[in-house]
Amino acid sequence: MSDTLLYNKLYDNLSKQVRDMKPGHKLPTVRNLMKSYKVSLSTVNKALDCLRSEGLIKSQPGSGIFACRPAKLHGHGVSQVDIMFFGYEPSLKDHGHIQDLVHHLSQLYGRQGIGVRLSILSPDQDFEDYRQYLDKISPEAVITLNLYNNDVYSHLKKHNVPCVHISPNLPRYVENSVNIDNGQIAELWLEYLVGKGHRKIAFLHQVTERWFLRSVHEREKGFYRECARYGIIPDNRLMVYAGFSPEESYKALESLLNQNLDFTAVIANDHTVSGVYHCLHDHGLIVGKDISVMGIDGLDLGVHLIPPLTTLEIPRAELAKQAFEMLERIISDKKDQLAYFQQVRLVERESVADLNKF
């Protein structure tokens, strides 16, 4: 089980226990929690930190951890929000986009005294499986992550379940959704790289026939659009599917290098960019000197690469906050909300060379 799932399970159990305790009741020690739940020290500390931020517990040095009076609800009208991630469990193993969203949402609701339940709904299931699960848990309110099944969207709407959808991969933009501005991503990619003198750019995309992922389709379309705006004729041989793992991105880039194709920069996803770095290194090329690399997501790992990665940061705390506030309005106003589009930020580091200086 992933660290994120262990954390959420531990947090959920402790939160329920603390809310039933009288203020001043002493909790088990950290060591006993680790032993009872068979989890690591970092998992226990993460769950306890969240409970502290909600005002549910307090620590007294030398004495232990004690329950406090639970925080009062602030007009949300629900006691629990279901976070439903449509994807595979491995996506939650590494510190990344989905894990960050779950963590930020858990903290926001925890501070209001509202419980959070995380569900992973595999893409291999069909709508009937989803329907049975929804009927079984009868959610009070839902936040979906990467919803791609239109039947699930219609089912929740039909049953008047208050819902917000973060980055839904549906055929059209829908109300009650918080989206990433993928058009802006393509604009910033080309604006930055062209400004540094790059015009021969390899694009390692994630467009696949297996699933419809609107975000990657929009970024690919935006890449071609922005090339046209700068008078660049894109070389289709440099537009390659690079999968969703560092190993796949390594192979994708290696295929370009083996063909001796001419390019000065590579665009790749932060989740997979370590494969790009390793491939360039294995071929005797220096990132930020021989070949420039630019990412998208703004994951923490980009800081620790050598050289640190220039990327476009998706502000996940802001995405979570917008979803939190939108769901509150849906519940209180009892009406749909307009779709929201979150812009990204350029994080300039050292992985892109300025060819204008040569």
CSV table of C-alpha atoms in Angstrom, one decimal:
chain,number,residue,atom,x,y,z
A,1,MET,CA,0.0,0.0,0.0
A,2,SER,CA,1.3,3.5,-0.9
A,3,ASP,CA,2.5,6.0,1.7
A,4,THR,CA,-0.4,8.3,0.7
A,5,LEU,CA,-3.0,5.5,1.3
A,6,LEU,CA,-1.4,4.6,4.7
A,7,TYR,CA,-1.4,8.2,5.7
A,8,ASN,CA,-5.0,8.7,4.8
A,9,LYS,CA,-6.1,5.5,6.6
A,10,LEU,CA,-4.2,6.4,9.7
A,11,TYR,CA,-5.4,10.0,9.6
A,12,ASP,CA,-9.0,8.9,9.1
A,13,ASN,CA,-8.9,6.4,12.0
A,14,LEU,CA,-7.2,8.9,14.4
A,15,SER,CA,-9.5,11.7,13.4
A,16,LYS,CA,-12.6,9.6,14.3
A,17,GLN,CA,-11.1,8.4,17.5
A,18,VAL,CA,-10.1,11.9,18.6
A,19,ARG,CA,-13.5,13.4,17.9
A,20,ASP,CA,-15.0,10.8,20.2
A,21,MET,CA,-12.5,11.5,23.0
A,22,LYS,CA,-13.0,14.0,25.8
A,23,PRO,CA,-10.7,17.0,25.7
A,24,GLY,CA,-7.5,16.1,27.6
A,25,HIS,CA,-7.6,12.4,26.8
A,26,LYS,CA,-4.1,11.1,26.2
A,27,LEU,CA,-3.4,9.5,22.8
A,28,PRO,CA,-1.0,6.5,22.3
A,29,THR,CA,2.7,7.3,21.9
A,30,VAL,CA,4.2,7.7,18.4
A,31,ARG,CA,6.0,4.4,18.9
A,32,ASN,CA,2.8,2.6,19.8
A,33,LEU,CA,1.0,4.1,16.8
A,34,MET,CA,3.8,3.0,14.5
A,35,LYS,CA,3.5,-0.5,15.9
A,36,SER,CA,-0.3,-0.7,16.0
A,37,TYR,CA,-0.8,0.5,12.4
A,38,LYS,CA,2.5,-0.9,11.0
A,39,VAL,CA,3.5,2.4,9.5
A,40,SER,CA,6.6,4.5,9.4
A,41,LEU,CA,7.6,7.4,11.6
A,42,SER,CA,7.0,9.9,8.8
A,43,THR,CA,3.5,8.5,8.2
A,44,VAL,CA,2.6,8.9,11.9
A,45,ASN,CA,4.1,12.4,12.1
A,46,LYS,CA,2.3,13.5,8.9
A,47,ALA,CA,-1.1,12.4,10.3
A,48,LEU,CA,-0.4,14.0,13.7
A,49,ASP,CA,0.7,17.3,12.0
A,50,CYS,CA,-2.6,17.4,10.2
A,51,LEU,CA,-4.6,16.8,13.4
A,52,ARG,CA,-2.6,19.5,15.1
A,53,SER,CA,-3.3,22.0,12.3
A,54,GLU,CA,-7.0,21.2,12.7
A,55,GLY,CA,-6.8,21.9,16.5
A,56,LEU,CA,-7.8,18.3,17.3
A,57,ILE,CA,-4.7,17.5,19.3
A,58,LYS,CA,-1.9,19.2,21.1
A,59,SER,CA,1.5,18.1,22.3
A,60,GLN,CA,2.9,18.7,25.7
A,61,PRO,CA,6.6,18.1,25.8
A,62,GLY,CA,7.5,15.3,28.3
A,63,SER,CA,3.8,14.4,28.8
A,64,GLY,CA,2.4,13.2,25.5
A,65,ILE,CA,-0.2,14.0,22.9
A,66,PHE,CA,-3.7,15.0,24.1
A,67,ALA,CA,-7.1,15.4,22.4
A,68,CYS,CA,-8.6,18.9,22.1
A,69,ARG,CA,-12.1,20.1,21.5
A,70,PRO,CA,-13.0,19.4,17.9
A,71,ALA,CA,-13.2,22.4,15.5
A,72,LYS,CA,-16.7,23.5,14.6
A,73,LEU,CA,-18.1,23.3,11.1
A,74,HIS,CA,-18.4,26.6,9.3
A,75,GLY,CA,-21.6,26.2,7.4
A,76,HIS,CA,-20.4,23.5,5.0
A,77,GLY,CA,-23.5,21.4,5.7
A,78,VAL,CA,-21.5,18.1,5.4
A,79,SER,CA,-19.5,16.0,7.8
A,80,GLN,CA,-17.4,14.2,5.2
A,81,VAL,CA,-16.2,14.8,1.7
A,82,ASP,CA,-15.2,11.9,-0.6
A,83,ILE,CA,-12.1,12.5,-2.8
A,84,MET,CA,-12.3,10.1,-5.8
A,85,PHE,CA,-9.2,9.6,-7.9
A,86,PHE,CA,-9.8,8.0,-11.2
A,87,GLY,CA,-6.5,6.3,-12.0
A,88,TYR,CA,-4.0,3.7,-10.8
A,89,GLU,CA,-2.6,3.3,-7.3
A,90,PRO,CA,1.0,3.7,-8.4
A,91,SER,CA,0.2,7.4,-9.3
A,92,LEU,CA,-0.1,7.9,-5.5
A,93,LYS,CA,3.2,6.3,-4.6
A,94,ASP,CA,5.6,9.0,-5.6
A,95,HIS,CA,5.4,12.6,-4.4
A,96,GLY,CA,3.6,14.3,-7.2
A,97,HIS,CA,0.5,16.1,-8.6
A,98,ILE,CA,-2.2,13.8,-7.3
A,99,GLN,CA,-0.6,13.2,-3.9
A,100,ASP,CA,-0.2,16.9,-3.3
A,101,LEU,CA,-3.8,17.6,-4.2
A,102,VAL,CA,-5.1,14.9,-1.8
A,103,HIS,CA,-2.8,16.3,1.0
A,104,HIS,CA,-3.9,19.9,0.5
A,105,LEU,CA,-7.6,19.0,0.3
A,106,SER,CA,-7.3,16.9,3.5
A,107,GLN,CA,-5.7,19.8,5.3
A,108,LEU,CA,-8.4,22.3,4.2
A,109,TYR,CA,-11.2,20.1,5.3
A,110,GLY,CA,-9.5,18.9,8.4
A,111,ARG,CA,-9.2,22.5,9.6
A,112,GLN,CA,-13.0,22.8,9.3
A,113,GLY,CA,-13.6,19.6,11.3
A,114,ILE,CA,-14.8,17.8,8.1
A,115,GLY,CA,-13.6,14.2,7.4
A,116,VAL,CA,-12.1,13.1,4.1
A,117,ARG,CA,-12.3,9.7,2.6
A,118,LEU,CA,-10.1,8.8,-0.4
A,119,SER,CA,-11.1,6.3,-3.0
A,120,ILE,CA,-9.1,5.0,-6.0
A,121,LEU,CA,-11.3,4.0,-8.9
A,122,SER,CA,-9.4,2.1,-11.5
A,123,PRO,CA,-9.7,2.9,-15.2
A,124,ASP,CA,-10.1,-0.9,-15.8
A,125,GLN,CA,-13.6,-0.8,-14.1
A,126,ASP,CA,-16.7,-0.1,-16.0
A,127,PHE,CA,-19.6,2.3,-15.1
A,128,GLU,CA,-21.6,-0.5,-13.4
A,129,ASP,CA,-18.7,-1.0,-10.9
A,130,TYR,CA,-18.6,2.7,-10.2
A,131,ARG,CA,-22.4,2.9,-9.8
A,132,GLN,CA,-22.5,0.1,-7.3
A,133,TYR,CA,-19.7,1.7,-5.3
A,134,LEU,CA,-21.4,5.1,-5.3
A,135,ASP,CA,-24.6,3.5,-4.2
A,136,LYS,CA,-22.8,1.7,-1.4
A,137,ILE,CA,-21.0,4.7,0.1
A,138,SER,CA,-23.8,7.3,-0.5
A,139,PRO,CA,-21.4,10.3,-0.5
A,140,GLU,CA,-22.5,13.6,1.0
A,141,ALA,CA,-20.2,15.5,-1.3
A,142,VAL,CA,-17.5,14.6,-3.8
A,143,ILE,CA,-14.3,16.0,-5.3
A,144,THR,CA,-13.1,14.0,-8.3
A,145,LEU,CA,-9.6,14.0,-9.6
A,146,ASN,CA,-9.0,13.2,-13.3
A,147,LEU,CA,-12.7,12.1,-13.9
A,148,TYR,CA,-12.8,10.6,-17.4
A,149,ASN,CA,-16.1,8.7,-17.3
A,150,ASN,CA,-19.1,10.8,-18.4
A,151,ASP,CA,-21.6,8.3,-17.0
A,152,VAL,CA,-20.2,8.9,-13.5
A,153,TYR,CA,-20.5,12.6,-14.0
A,154,SER,CA,-24.1,12.2,-15.1
A,155,HIS,CA,-24.9,9.8,-12.2
A,156,LEU,CA,-23.6,12.2,-9.6
A,157,LYS,CA,-25.5,15.1,-11.2
A,158,LYS,CA,-28.7,13.1,-11.5
A,159,HIS,CA,-28.6,12.2,-7.8
A,160,ASN,CA,-27.9,15.8,-6.8
A,161,VAL,CA,-24.6,15.0,-5.1
A,162,PRO,CA,-22.6,18.3,-4.6
A,163,CYS,CA,-19.5,17.8,-6.7
A,164,VAL,CA,-16.4,19.6,-7.9
A,165,HIS,CA,-14.2,18.0,-10.6
A,166,ILE,CA,-10.5,18.8,-10.6
A,167,SER,CA,-8.9,18.5,-14.1
A,168,PRO,CA,-11.7,16.3,-15.5
A,169,ASN,CA,-10.8,14.4,-18.7
A,170,LEU,CA,-14.3,14.7,-20.2
A,171,PRO,CA,-15.0,15.6,-23.9
A,172,ARG,CA,-16.1,19.1,-22.9
A,173,TYR,CA,-15.5,21.6,-20.2
A,174,VAL,CA,-18.1,21.2,-17.5
A,175,GLU,CA,-19.5,23.4,-14.8
A,176,ASN,CA,-18.4,22.8,-11.2
A,177,SER,CA,-14.8,22.1,-12.4
A,178,VAL,CA,-11.3,23.4,-11.6
A,179,ASN,CA,-9.1,23.1,-14.6
A,180,ILE,CA,-5.5,23.8,-15.6
A,181,ASP,CA,-5.0,26.5,-18.3
A,182,ASN,CA,-3.3,24.2,-20.9
A,183,GLY,CA,-3.3,26.9,-23.5
A,184,GLN,CA,-1.1,29.1,-21.3
A,185,ILE,CA,1.3,26.1,-20.8
A,186,ALA,CA,2.0,25.9,-24.5
A,187,GLU,CA,2.4,29.7,-24.7
A,188,LEU,CA,4.9,29.8,-21.9
A,189,TRP,CA,6.9,26.8,-23.3
A,190,LEU,CA,7.4,28.4,-26.7
A,191,GLU,CA,7.8,32.0,-25.4
A,192,TYR,CA,10.6,30.9,-23.1
A,193,LEU,CA,12.4,28.5,-25.4
A,194,VAL,CA,12.2,30.8,-28.5
A,195,GLY,CA,13.3,33.7,-26.4
A,196,LYS,CA,16.4,31.7,-25.5
A,197,GLY,CA,17.1,31.1,-29.2
A,198,HIS,CA,15.7,27.5,-29.5
A,199,ARG,CA,13.7,26.7,-32.7
A,200,LYS,CA,14.4,23.0,-33.1
A,201,ILE,CA,12.4,21.5,-30.1
A,202,ALA,CA,11.6,17.9,-29.3
A,203,PHE,CA,8.3,17.4,-27.6
A,204,LEU,CA,7.9,14.2,-25.5
A,205,HIS,CA,4.1,14.1,-25.2
A,206,GLN,CA,1.7,11.7,-23.5
A,207,VAL,CA,-1.0,11.5,-26.0
A,208,THR,CA,-2.3,7.9,-26.1
A,209,GLU,CA,-5.1,6.0,-27.8
A,210,ARG,CA,-5.6,4.0,-24.6
A,211,TRP,CA,-7.3,6.9,-22.7
A,212,PHE,CA,-8.7,10.3,-23.6
A,213,LEU,CA,-6.6,12.8,-21.6
A,214,ARG,CA,-7.8,16.2,-22.6
A,215,SER,CA,-4.9,18.0,-20.9
A,216,VAL,CA,-2.2,16.3,-23.0
A,217,HIS,CA,-4.2,16.7,-26.2
A,218,GLU,CA,-4.6,20.4,-25.5
A,219,ARG,CA,-0.9,20.8,-24.8
A,220,GLU,CA,0.0,19.0,-28.0
A,221,LYS,CA,-2.4,21.2,-30.0
A,222,GLY,CA,-1.1,24.3,-28.3
A,223,PHE,CA,2.5,23.3,-29.1
A,224,TYR,CA,1.7,23.2,-32.8
A,225,ARG,CA,-0.3,26.5,-32.6
A,226,GLU,CA,2.5,28.3,-30.9
A,227,CYS,CA,5.1,27.0,-33.3
A,228,ALA,CA,3.0,28.5,-36.1
A,229,ARG,CA,2.9,31.8,-34.2
A,230,TYR,CA,6.7,31.9,-34.1
A,231,GLY,CA,7.1,30.8,-37.7
A,232,ILE,CA,8.6,27.4,-36.7
A,233,ILE,CA,7.8,24.4,-38.9
A,234,PRO,CA,7.7,21.6,-36.4
A,235,ASP,CA,9.5,18.4,-37.3
A,236,ASN,CA,7.0,15.6,-36.7
A,237,ARG,CA,9.8,13.2,-36.1
A,238,LEU,CA,10.6,15.2,-32.9
A,239,MET,CA,7.0,14.8,-31.6
A,240,VAL,CA,7.0,11.4,-29.9
A,241,TYR,CA,5.0,9.6,-27.3
A,242,ALA,CA,7.0,9.2,-24.1
A,243,GLY,CA,4.7,7.4,-21.8
A,244,PHE,CA,4.2,8.0,-18.1
A,245,SER,CA,7.5,6.7,-16.6
A,246,PRO,CA,11.1,7.7,-16.6
A,247,GLU,CA,11.9,4.5,-18.4
A,248,GLU,CA,9.6,5.3,-21.2
A,249,SER,CA,10.9,8.8,-21.6
A,250,TYR,CA,14.4,7.4,-21.7
A,251,LYS,CA,13.5,5.1,-24.6
A,252,ALA,CA,11.6,7.9,-26.5
A,253,LEU,CA,14.5,10.3,-26.3
A,254,GLU,CA,17.1,7.6,-27.1
A,255,SER,CA,15.1,6.8,-30.3
A,256,LEU,CA,15.6,10.5,-31.4
A,257,LEU,CA,19.3,10.5,-30.6
A,258,ASN,CA,19.8,7.2,-32.5
A,259,GLN,CA,18.3,8.8,-35.6
A,260,ASN,CA,20.8,11.7,-35.3
A,261,LEU,CA,17.9,14.2,-35.4
A,262,ASP,CA,18.8,17.8,-35.0
A,263,PHE,CA,17.3,19.5,-31.9
A,264,THR,CA,18.5,21.9,-29.2
A,265,ALA,CA,15.8,21.5,-26.5
A,266,VAL,CA,13.4,18.9,-25.1
A,267,ILE,CA,10.0,19.4,-23.4
A,268,ALA,CA,9.0,16.6,-21.0
A,269,ASN,CA,6.8,16.0,-18.0
A,270,ASP,CA,8.4,16.5,-14.5
A,271,HIS,CA,7.2,13.0,-13.6
A,272,THR,CA,9.3,11.4,-16.3
A,273,VAL,CA,12.1,13.9,-16.9
A,274,SER,CA,14.7,12.0,-14.9
A,275,GLY,CA,14.7,9.5,-17.7
A,276,VAL,CA,15.5,12.3,-20.1
A,277,TYR,CA,18.4,13.4,-17.9
A,278,HIS,CA,19.8,9.9,-17.7
A,279,CYS,CA,19.5,9.3,-21.4
A,280,LEU,CA,21.4,12.5,-22.3
A,281,HIS,CA,24.0,11.7,-19.7
A,282,ASP,CA,24.5,8.1,-21.1
A,283,HIS,CA,24.9,9.6,-24.5
A,284,GLY,CA,27.6,12.0,-23.3
A,285,LEU,CA,25.5,15.1,-23.5
A,286,ILE,CA,25.3,17.8,-20.9
A,287,VAL,CA,21.8,19.1,-19.8
A,288,GLY,CA,21.7,22.9,-20.1
A,289,LYS,CA,24.7,23.0,-22.4
A,290,ASP,CA,24.5,20.5,-25.2
A,291,ILE,CA,20.7,19.9,-25.0
A,292,SER,CA,18.3,22.1,-23.0
A,293,VAL,CA,15.3,20.5,-21.0
A,294,MET,CA,12.1,22.2,-19.9
A,295,GLY,CA,9.4,20.6,-17.8
A,296,ILE,CA,5.8,20.9,-16.6
A,297,ASP,CA,4.3,20.4,-13.1
A,298,GLY,CA,6.8,22.0,-10.8
A,299,LEU,CA,7.5,18.9,-8.7
A,300,ASP,CA,10.1,19.1,-5.9
A,301,LEU,CA,12.4,16.6,-7.6
A,302,GLY,CA,13.2,19.2,-10.3
A,303,VAL,CA,15.2,21.2,-7.7
A,304,HIS,CA,17.4,18.2,-7.0
A,305,LEU,CA,18.3,17.3,-10.6
A,306,ILE,CA,21.7,18.4,-11.9
A,307,PRO,CA,21.3,20.9,-13.3
A,308,PRO,CA,18.0,22.0,-11.6
A,309,LEU,CA,15.1,21.8,-14.0
A,310,THR,CA,13.4,24.9,-15.5
A,311,THR,CA,9.7,24.1,-15.5
A,312,LEU,CA,6.2,25.4,-15.4
A,313,GLU,CA,4.7,25.0,-11.9
A,314,ILE,CA,1.1,24.0,-11.5
A,315,PRO,CA,0.1,25.5,-8.1
A,316,ARG,CA,-1.6,22.5,-6.5
A,317,ALA,CA,-2.4,24.3,-3.2
A,318,GLU,CA,-4.3,26.9,-5.2
A,319,LEU,CA,-6.2,24.2,-7.2
A,320,ALA,CA,-7.2,22.5,-4.0
A,321,LYS,CA,-8.3,25.9,-2.5
A,322,GLN,CA,-10.4,26.7,-5.5
A,323,ALA,CA,-12.1,23.3,-5.4
A,324,PHE,CA,-12.7,23.7,-1.6
A,325,GLU,CA,-14.3,27.1,-2.1
A,326,MET,CA,-16.3,26.0,-5.1
A,327,LEU,CA,-17.8,23.0,-3.3
A,328,GLU,CA,-18.7,25.3,-0.4
A,329,ARG,CA,-20.6,27.6,-2.8
A,330,ILE,CA,-22.4,24.7,-4.5
A,331,ILE,CA,-23.6,23.4,-1.1
A,332,SER,CA,-24.6,26.8,0.3
A,333,ASP,CA,-26.1,28.3,-2.9
A,334,LYS,CA,-27.5,25.1,-4.3
A,335,LYS,CA,-26.5,26.0,-7.9
A,336,ASP,CA,-23.9,25.1,-10.4
A,337,GLN,CA,-20.7,27.2,-10.6
A,338,LEU,CA,-18.8,28.3,-13.7
A,339,ALA,CA,-15.6,26.3,-14.7
A,340,TYR,CA,-12.4,27.8,-13.2
A,341,PHE,CA,-9.1,27.9,-15.0
A,342,GLN,CA,-5.8,27.9,-13.0
A,343,GLN,CA,-2.8,29.5,-14.6
A,344,VAL,CA,0.8,28.2,-14.1
A,345,ARG,CA,4.0,29.9,-13.2
A,346,LEU,CA,7.4,29.8,-14.8
A,347,VAL,CA,10.2,28.5,-12.5
A,348,GLU,CA,13.5,29.4,-14.2
A,349,ARG,CA,16.5,27.3,-13.1
A,350,GLU,CA,19.6,26.1,-15.0
A,351,SER,CA,18.5,23.4,-17.5
A,352,VAL,CA,17.9,25.7,-20.5
A,353,ALA,CA,20.8,27.3,-22.3
A,354,ASP,CA,20.6,30.8,-23.8
A,355,LEU,CA,21.7,30.2,-27.4
A,356,ASN,CA,21.6,34.0,-28.0
A,357,LYS,CA,24.9,34.3,-26.1
A,358,PHE,CA,26.8,32.0,-28.5
